[in-house]
Every structure is written in C-alpha cells, then in structure tokens.
PDB file of C-alpha atoms in Angstrom:
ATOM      1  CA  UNK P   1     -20.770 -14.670-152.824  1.00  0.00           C
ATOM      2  CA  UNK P   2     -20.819 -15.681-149.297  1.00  0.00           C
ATOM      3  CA  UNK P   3     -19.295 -19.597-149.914  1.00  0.00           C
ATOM      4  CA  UNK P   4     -19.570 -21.254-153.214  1.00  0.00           C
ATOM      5  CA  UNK P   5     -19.721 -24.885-151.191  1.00  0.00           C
ATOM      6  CA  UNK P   6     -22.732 -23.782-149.303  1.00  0.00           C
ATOM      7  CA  UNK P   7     -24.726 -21.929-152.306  1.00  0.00           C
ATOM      8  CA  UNK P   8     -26.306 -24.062-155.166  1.00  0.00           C
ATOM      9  CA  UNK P   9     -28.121 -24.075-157.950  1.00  0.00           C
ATOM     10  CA  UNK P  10     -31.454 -24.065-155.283  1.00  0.00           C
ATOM     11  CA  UNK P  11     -32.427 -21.289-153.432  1.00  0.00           C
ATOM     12  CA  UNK P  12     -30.330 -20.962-150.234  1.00  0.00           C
ATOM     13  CA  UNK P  13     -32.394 -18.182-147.412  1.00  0.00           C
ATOM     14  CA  UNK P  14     -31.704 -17.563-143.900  1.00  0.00           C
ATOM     15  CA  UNK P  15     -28.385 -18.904-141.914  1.00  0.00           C
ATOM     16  CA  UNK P  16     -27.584 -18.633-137.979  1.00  0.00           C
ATOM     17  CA  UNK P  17     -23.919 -19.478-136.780  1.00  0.00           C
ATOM     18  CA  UNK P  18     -22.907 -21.030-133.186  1.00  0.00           C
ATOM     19  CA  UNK P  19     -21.340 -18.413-131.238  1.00  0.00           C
ATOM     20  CA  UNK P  20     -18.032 -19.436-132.491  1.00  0.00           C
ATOM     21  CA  UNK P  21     -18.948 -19.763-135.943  1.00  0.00           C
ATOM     22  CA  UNK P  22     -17.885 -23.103-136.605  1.00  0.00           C
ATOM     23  CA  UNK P  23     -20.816 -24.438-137.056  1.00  0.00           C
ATOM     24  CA  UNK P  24     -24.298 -23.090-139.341  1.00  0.00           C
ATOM     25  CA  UNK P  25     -27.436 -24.111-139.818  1.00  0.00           C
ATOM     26  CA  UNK P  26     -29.194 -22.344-142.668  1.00  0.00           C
ATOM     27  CA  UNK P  27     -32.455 -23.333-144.937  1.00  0.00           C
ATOM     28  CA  UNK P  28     -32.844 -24.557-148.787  1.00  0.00           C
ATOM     29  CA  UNK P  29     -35.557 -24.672-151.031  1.00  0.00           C
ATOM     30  CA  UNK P  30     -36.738 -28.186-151.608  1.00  0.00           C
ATOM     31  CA  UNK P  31     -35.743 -29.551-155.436  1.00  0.00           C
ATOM     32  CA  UNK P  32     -39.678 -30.260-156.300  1.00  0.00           C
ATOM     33  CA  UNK P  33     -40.738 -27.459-154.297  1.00  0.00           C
ATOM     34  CA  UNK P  34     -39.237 -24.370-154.560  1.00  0.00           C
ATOM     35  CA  UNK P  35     -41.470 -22.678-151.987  1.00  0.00           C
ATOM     36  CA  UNK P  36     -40.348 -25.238-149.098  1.00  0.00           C
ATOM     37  CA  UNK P  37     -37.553 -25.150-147.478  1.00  0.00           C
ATOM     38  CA  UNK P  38     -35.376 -28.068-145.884  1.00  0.00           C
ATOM     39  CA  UNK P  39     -32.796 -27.652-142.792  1.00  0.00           C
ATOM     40  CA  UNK P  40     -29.246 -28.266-143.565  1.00  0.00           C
ATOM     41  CA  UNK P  41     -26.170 -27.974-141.065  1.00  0.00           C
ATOM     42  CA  UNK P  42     -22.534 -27.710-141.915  1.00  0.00           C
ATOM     43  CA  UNK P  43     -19.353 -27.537-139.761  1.00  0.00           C
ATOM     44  CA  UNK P  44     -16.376 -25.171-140.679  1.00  0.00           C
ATOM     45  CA  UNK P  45     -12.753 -27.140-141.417  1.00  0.00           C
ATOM     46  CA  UNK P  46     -10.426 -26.191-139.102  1.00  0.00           C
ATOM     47  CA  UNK P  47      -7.624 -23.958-140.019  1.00  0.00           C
ATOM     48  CA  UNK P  48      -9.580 -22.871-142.539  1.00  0.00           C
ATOM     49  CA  UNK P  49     -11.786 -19.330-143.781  1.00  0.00           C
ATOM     50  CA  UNK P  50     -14.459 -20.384-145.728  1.00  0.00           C
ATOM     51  CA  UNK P  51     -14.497 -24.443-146.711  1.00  0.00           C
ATOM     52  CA  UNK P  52     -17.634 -26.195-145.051  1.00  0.00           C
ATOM     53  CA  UNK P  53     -17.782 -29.989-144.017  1.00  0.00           C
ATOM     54  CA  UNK P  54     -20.311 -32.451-142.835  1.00  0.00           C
ATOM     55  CA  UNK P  55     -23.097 -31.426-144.630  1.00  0.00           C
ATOM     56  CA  UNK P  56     -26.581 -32.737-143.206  1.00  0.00           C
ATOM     57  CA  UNK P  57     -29.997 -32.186-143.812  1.00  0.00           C
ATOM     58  CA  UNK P  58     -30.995 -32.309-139.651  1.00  0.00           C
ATOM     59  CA  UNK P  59     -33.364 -34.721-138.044  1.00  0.00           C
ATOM     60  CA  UNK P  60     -36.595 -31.653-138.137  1.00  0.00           C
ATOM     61  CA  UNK P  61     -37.546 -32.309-141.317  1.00  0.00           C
ATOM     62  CA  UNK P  62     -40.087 -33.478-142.690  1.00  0.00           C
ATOM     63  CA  UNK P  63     -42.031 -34.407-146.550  1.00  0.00           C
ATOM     64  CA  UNK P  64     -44.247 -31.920-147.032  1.00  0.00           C
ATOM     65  CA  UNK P  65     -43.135 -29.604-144.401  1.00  0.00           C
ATOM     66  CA  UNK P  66     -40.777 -26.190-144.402  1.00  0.00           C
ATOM     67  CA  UNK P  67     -38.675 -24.988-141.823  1.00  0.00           C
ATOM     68  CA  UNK P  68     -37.426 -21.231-142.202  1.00  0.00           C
ATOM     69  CA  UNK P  69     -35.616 -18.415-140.234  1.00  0.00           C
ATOM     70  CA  UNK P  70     -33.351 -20.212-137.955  1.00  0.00           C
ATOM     71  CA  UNK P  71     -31.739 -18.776-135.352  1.00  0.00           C
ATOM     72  CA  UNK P  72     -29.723 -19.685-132.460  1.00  0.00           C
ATOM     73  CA  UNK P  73     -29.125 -18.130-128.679  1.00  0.00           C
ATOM     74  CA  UNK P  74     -25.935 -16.738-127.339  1.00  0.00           C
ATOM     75  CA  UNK P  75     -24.964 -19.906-125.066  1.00  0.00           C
ATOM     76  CA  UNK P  76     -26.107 -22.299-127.792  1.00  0.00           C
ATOM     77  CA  UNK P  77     -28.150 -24.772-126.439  1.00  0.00           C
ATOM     78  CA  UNK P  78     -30.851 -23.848-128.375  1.00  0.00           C
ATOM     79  CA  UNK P  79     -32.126 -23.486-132.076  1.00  0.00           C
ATOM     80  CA  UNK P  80     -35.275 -21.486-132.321  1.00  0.00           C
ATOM     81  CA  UNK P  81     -37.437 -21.406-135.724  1.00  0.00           C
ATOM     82  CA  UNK P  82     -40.159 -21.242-138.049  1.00  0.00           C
ATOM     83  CA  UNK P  83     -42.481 -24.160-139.322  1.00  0.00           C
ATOM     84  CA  UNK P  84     -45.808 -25.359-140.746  1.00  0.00           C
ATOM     85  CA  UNK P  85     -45.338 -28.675-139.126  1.00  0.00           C
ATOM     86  CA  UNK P  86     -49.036 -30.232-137.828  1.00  0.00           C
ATOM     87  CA  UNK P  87     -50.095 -29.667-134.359  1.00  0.00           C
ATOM     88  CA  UNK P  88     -49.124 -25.905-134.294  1.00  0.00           C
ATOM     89  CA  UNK P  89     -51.973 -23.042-134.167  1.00  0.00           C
ATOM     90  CA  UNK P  90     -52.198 -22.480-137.928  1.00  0.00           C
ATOM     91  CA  UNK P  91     -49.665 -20.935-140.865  1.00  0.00           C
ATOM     92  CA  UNK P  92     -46.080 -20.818-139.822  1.00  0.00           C
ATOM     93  CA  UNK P  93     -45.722 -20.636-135.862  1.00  0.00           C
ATOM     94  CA  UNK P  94     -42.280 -20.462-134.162  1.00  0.00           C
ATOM     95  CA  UNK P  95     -40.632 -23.446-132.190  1.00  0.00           C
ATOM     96  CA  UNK P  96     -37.655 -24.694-130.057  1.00  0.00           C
ATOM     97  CA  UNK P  97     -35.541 -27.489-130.319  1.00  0.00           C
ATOM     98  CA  UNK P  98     -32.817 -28.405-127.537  1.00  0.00           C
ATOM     99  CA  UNK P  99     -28.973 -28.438-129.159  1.00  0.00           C
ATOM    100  CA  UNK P 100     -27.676 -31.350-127.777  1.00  0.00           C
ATOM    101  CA  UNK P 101     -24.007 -32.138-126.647  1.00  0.00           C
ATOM    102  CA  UNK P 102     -23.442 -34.024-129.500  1.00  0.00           C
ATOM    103  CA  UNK P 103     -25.445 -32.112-131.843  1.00  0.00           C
ATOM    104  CA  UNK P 104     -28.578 -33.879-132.365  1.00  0.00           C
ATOM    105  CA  UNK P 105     -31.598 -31.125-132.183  1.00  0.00           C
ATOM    106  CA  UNK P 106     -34.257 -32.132-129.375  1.00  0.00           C
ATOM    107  CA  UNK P 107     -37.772 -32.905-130.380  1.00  0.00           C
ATOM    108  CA  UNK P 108     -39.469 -29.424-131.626  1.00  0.00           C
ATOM    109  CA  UNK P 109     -41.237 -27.411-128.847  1.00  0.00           C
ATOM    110  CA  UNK P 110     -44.232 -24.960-130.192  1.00  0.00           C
ATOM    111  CA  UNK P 111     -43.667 -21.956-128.146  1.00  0.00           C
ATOM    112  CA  UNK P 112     -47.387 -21.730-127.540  1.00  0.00           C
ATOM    113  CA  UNK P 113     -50.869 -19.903-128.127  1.00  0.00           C
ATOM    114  CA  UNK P 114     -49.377 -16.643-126.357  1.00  0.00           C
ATOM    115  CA  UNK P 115     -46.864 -15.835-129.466  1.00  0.00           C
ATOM    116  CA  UNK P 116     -48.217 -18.289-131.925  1.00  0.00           C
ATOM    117  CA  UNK P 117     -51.390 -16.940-134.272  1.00  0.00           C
ATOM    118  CA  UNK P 118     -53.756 -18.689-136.877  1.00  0.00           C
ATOM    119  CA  UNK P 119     -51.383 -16.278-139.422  1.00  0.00           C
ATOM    120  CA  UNK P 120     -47.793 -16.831-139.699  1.00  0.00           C
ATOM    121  CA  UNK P 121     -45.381 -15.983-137.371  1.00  0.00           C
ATOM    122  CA  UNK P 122     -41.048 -16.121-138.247  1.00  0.00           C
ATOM    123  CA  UNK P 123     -37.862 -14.601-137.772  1.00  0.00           C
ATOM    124  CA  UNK P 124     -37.353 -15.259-134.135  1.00  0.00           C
ATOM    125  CA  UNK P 125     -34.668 -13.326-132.260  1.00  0.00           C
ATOM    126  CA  UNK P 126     -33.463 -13.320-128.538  1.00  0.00           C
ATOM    127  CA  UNK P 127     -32.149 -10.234-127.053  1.00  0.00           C
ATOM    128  CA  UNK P 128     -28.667 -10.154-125.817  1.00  0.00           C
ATOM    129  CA  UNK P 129     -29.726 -11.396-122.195  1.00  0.00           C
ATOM    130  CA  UNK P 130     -31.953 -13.386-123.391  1.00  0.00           C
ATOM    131  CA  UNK P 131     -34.955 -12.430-121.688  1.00  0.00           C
ATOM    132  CA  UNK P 132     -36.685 -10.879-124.898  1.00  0.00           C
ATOM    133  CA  UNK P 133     -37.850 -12.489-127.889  1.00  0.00           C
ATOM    134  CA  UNK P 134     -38.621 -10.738-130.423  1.00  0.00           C
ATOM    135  CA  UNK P 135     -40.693 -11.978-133.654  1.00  0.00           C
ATOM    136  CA  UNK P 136     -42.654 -10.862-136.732  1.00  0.00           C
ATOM    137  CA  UNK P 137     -46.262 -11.643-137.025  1.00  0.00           C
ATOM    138  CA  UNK P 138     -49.062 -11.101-139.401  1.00  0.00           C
ATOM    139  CA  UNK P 139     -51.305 -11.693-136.616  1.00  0.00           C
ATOM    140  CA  UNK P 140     -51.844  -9.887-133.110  1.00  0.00           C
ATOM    141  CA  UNK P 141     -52.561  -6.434-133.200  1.00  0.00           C
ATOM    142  CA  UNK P 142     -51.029  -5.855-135.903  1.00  0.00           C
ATOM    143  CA  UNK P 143     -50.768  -2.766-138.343  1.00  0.00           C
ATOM    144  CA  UNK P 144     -50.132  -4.544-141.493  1.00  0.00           C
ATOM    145  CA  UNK P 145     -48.436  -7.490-143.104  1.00  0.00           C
ATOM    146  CA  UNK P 146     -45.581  -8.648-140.898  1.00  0.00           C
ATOM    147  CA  UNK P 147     -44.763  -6.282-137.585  1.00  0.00           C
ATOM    148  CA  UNK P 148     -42.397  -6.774-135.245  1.00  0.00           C
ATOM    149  CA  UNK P 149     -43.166  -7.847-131.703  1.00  0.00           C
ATOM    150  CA  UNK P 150     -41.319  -8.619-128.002  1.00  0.00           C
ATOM    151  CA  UNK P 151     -42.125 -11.267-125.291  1.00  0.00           C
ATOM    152  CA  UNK P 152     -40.528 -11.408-121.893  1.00  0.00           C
ATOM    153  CA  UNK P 153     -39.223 -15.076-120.963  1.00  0.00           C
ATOM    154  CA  UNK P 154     -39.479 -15.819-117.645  1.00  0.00           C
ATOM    155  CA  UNK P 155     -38.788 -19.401-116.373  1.00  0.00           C
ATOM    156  CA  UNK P 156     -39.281 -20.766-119.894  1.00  0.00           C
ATOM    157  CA  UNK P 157     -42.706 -18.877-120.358  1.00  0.00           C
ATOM    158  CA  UNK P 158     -43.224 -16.452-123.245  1.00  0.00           C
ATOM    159  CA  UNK P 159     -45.540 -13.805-121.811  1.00  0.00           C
ATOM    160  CA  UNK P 160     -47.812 -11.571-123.893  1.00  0.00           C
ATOM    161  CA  UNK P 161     -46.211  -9.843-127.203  1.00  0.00           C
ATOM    162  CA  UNK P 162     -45.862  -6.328-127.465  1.00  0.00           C
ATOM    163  CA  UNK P 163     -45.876  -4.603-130.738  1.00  0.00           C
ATOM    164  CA  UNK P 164     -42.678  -2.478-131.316  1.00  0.00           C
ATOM    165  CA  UNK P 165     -45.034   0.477-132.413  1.00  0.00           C
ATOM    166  CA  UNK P 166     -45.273   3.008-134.877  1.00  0.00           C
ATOM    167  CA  UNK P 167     -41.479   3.692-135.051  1.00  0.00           C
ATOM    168  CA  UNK P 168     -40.695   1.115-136.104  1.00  0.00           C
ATOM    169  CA  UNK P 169     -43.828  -0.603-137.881  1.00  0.00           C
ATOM    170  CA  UNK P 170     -45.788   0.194-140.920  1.00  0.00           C
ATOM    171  CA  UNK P 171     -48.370  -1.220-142.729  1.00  0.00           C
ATOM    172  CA  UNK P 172     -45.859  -2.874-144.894  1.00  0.00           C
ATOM    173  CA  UNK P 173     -43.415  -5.911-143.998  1.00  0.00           C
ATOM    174  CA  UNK P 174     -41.023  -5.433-141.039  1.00  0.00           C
ATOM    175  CA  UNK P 175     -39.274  -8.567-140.641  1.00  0.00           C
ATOM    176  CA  UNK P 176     -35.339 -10.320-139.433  1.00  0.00           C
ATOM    177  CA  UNK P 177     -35.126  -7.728-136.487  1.00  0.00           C
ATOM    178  CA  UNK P 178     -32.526  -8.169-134.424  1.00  0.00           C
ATOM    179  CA  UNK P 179     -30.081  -6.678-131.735  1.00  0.00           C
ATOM    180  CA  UNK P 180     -26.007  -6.598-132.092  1.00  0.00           C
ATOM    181  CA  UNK P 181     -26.232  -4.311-129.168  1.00  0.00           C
ATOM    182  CA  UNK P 182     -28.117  -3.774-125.969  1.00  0.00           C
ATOM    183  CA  UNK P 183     -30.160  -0.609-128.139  1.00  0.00           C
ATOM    184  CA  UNK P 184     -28.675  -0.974-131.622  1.00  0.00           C
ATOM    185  CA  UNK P 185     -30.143  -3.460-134.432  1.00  0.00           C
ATOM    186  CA  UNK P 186     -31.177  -4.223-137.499  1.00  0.00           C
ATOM    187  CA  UNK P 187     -34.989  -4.285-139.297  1.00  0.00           C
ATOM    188  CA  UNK P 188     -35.939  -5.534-142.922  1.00  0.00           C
ATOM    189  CA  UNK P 189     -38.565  -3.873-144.335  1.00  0.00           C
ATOM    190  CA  UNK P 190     -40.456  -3.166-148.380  1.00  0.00           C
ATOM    191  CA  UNK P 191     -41.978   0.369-146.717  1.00  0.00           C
ATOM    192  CA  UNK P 192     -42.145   3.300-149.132  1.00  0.00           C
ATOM    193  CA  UNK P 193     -39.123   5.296-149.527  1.00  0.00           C
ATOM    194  CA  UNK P 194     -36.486   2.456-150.018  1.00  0.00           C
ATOM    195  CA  UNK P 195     -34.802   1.401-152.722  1.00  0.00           C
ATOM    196  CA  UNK P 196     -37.051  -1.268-153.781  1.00  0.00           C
ATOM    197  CA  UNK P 197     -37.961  -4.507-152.488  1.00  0.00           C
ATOM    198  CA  UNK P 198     -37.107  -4.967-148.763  1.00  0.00           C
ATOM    199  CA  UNK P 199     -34.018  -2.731-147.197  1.00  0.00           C
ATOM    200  CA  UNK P 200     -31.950  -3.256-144.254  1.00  0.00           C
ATOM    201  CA  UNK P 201     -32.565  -0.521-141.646  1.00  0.00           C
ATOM    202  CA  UNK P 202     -30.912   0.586-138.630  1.00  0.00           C
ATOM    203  CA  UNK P 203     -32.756   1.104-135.345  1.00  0.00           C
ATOM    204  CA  UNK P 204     -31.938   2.512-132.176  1.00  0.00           C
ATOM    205  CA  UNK P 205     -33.773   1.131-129.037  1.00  0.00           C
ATOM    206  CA  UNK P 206     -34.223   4.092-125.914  1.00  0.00           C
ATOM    207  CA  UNK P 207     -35.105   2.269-122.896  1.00  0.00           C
ATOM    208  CA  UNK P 208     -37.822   4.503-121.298  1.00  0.00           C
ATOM    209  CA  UNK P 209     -37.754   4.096-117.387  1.00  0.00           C
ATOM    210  CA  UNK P 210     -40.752   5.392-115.473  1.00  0.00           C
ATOM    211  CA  UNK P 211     -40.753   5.184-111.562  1.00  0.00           C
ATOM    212  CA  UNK P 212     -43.854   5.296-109.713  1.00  0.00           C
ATOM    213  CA  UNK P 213     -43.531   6.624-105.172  1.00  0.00           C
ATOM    214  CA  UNK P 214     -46.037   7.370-102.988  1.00  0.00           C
ATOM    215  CA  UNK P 215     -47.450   6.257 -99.399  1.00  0.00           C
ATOM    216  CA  UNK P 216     -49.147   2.781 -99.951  1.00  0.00           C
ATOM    217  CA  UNK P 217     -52.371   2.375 -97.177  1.00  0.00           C
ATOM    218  CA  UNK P 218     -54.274  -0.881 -97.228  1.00  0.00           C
ATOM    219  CA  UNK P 219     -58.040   1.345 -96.907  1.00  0.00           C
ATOM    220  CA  UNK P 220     -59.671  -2.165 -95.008  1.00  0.00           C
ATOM    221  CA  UNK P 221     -56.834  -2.736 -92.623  1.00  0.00           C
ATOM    222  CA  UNK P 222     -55.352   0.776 -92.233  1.00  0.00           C
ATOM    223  CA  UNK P 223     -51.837  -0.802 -92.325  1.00  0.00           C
ATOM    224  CA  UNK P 224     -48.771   1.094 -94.119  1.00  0.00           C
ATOM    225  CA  UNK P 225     -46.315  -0.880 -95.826  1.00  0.00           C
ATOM    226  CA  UNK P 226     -48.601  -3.149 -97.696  1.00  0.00           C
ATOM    227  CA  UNK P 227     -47.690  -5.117-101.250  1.00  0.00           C
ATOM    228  CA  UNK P 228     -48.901  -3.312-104.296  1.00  0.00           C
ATOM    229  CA  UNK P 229     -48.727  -5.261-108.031  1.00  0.00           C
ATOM    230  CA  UNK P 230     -48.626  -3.091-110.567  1.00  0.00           C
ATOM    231  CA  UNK P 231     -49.736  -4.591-113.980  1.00  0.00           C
TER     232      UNK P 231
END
C-alpha cells in the first residue's frame, strides 16, 4: 500500500507529485457519491519517507462537480486536469489552473474547442519539453472508446490533436499515457490479450524526420528564393 495516511476507506484514483515530491495532489471519491471525485492536496513532513501533512480539499471544487486525472508540468507552475464543471464543451473536458507561489491554484482555464469534445476528454500529459500534450479522448477521430492523442503548444495555444495511430490505439480504452523519456512511456489499456481489466504497457516513440529540397520559383514573379509554408 502506497501510504496508509493518504488511502481511506473511499476510493482514492489518480495522484501527480511536484517535481520534488514534496508535495501531491491526487483525487477521492465523494462520501455520497462514489462516482465523483473531490481534489485533495497534501505536503510531505520533512525528514521523513512516507508521513503526509496539511491535508486540503483545494479551492476547484465544487457540489456536484468531479475533478479527475491530475497532473502537473515539469517547472510546476501549473496543474492541468479533468472536469465536468459548467461552461466547458460537454462530458469531461481538460483544464488549467495557475500554481501559485503560495500554493493557491488560479481560476480554472478550459483549454478550448480545439482539444475539448462534446465526449469526455482526461488524462492530460505534457511531454518532457513541454511543447506536447498529450490526452485521451472518446471524441475526435477516434477508433474506439478512449484513444490517445498529441497537441503542439505554441505561445499558450493548443493546436489541432493528432491521434497516436494504430500502434498504439485500438478500439478498446487507451488511457494515462505518458513519457519518462524523450521516446519511452507508459499506456493503460483493457485491449485483448492482457491479463484482464486494463494493463500497463510500454511504448517506444521513433521520431520520423522527413526533409523536403528543391529550387523554389515564384511562377508570377519569376523570382528564386521565395517563402514556401508547408502545412
């Protein structure tokens, strides 16, 4: 059992840690409904292994609302997860909150209609470098129950999702992907030929680099050198 302070009687799901791991954040089902889940926070005691402190149900939540899969970037300013709070784009869509200095979570950012679906959408995960988010959605185009998807962040924009594909989809669940290296992570998944139930799975990522030259002529102007976008 992973700490006997933390775990209770409840149901007690998904957990993300600061980068020093002295402080989590992780989710438990609500005492009069066992299919919502409430935000909770602890800090570790110094000096020691395993003995939690300062226990707090955060600021997010809400009667009547359930907030699931957090998870938390590498420099730690930022808590990204999954809710059914109003105002979002229907089911479970994925938000942002700002980690304040002094711990207090910034008001909850939806990260838009360009990841977020009418279906549900959880387990949000930021590549190493943070420039990739990756996801699991019922919606999009989508093989079957949950697949896993990437956006590219640039300036604080979440462009188009990608689905990961037939390697590493199926039309069952694939769900809690993420990296612990640049090409190496980790996949949940109930496909046929585990061991019953969802599995943990290994995948390897191979960047594929393609590289497009030629002579570039503008045919109106007749110039050389002109801009090409390739999209």
């Amino acid at each position: 059992m992973f700490s006997r302070i933390l775990n209770t009687k409840d149901s007690e799901d998904h957990l993300a840690f600061t980068q020093d791991q002295q402080t989590v954040y992780y989710t438990r089902s609500d005492k009069q409904n066992s299919l919502e889940f409430k935000l909770y926070k602890a800090n570790l005691q110094e000096g020691t292994s395993g003995i939690w402190i300062n226990h707090i149900l955060v600021s997010l939540n809400k009667p009547n609302i359930s907030i699931e899969t957090p998870f938390i970037n590498k420099t730690g300013n930022r808590l990204y997860f999954s809710s059914n709070m109003p105002g979002g784009h229907g089911g479970f869509d994925l938000y942002v909150s700002e980690i304040n200095i002094d711990g207090t979570l910034g008001t909850p950012v939806n990260l838009g209609r360009a990841i977020n679906t009418d279906k549900d959408e959880k387990y949000p995960a930021l590549s190493l470098d943070n420039k990739h988010l990756f996801f699991s959605s019922k919606g999009h185009e989508n093989m079957g129950g949950y697949d896993v998807f990437k956006s590219t962040i640039s300036d604080n924009e979440y462009g188009s999702p990608t689905n990961l594909g037939t390697t590493l989809n199926t039309p069952f669940d694939e769900i809690a992907y993420f990296l612990i290296a640049n090409n190496i992570g980790y996949v949940s998944s109930n496909r046929s030929g585990g061991n019953g139930g969802y599995d943990i799975f290994t995948v390897t990522n191979i960047d594929a680099t393609q590289t497009l030259s030629d002579n570039m002529l503008d045919v109106k102007s007749k110039q050389k050198n002109t801009t090409v976008t390739i999209k």
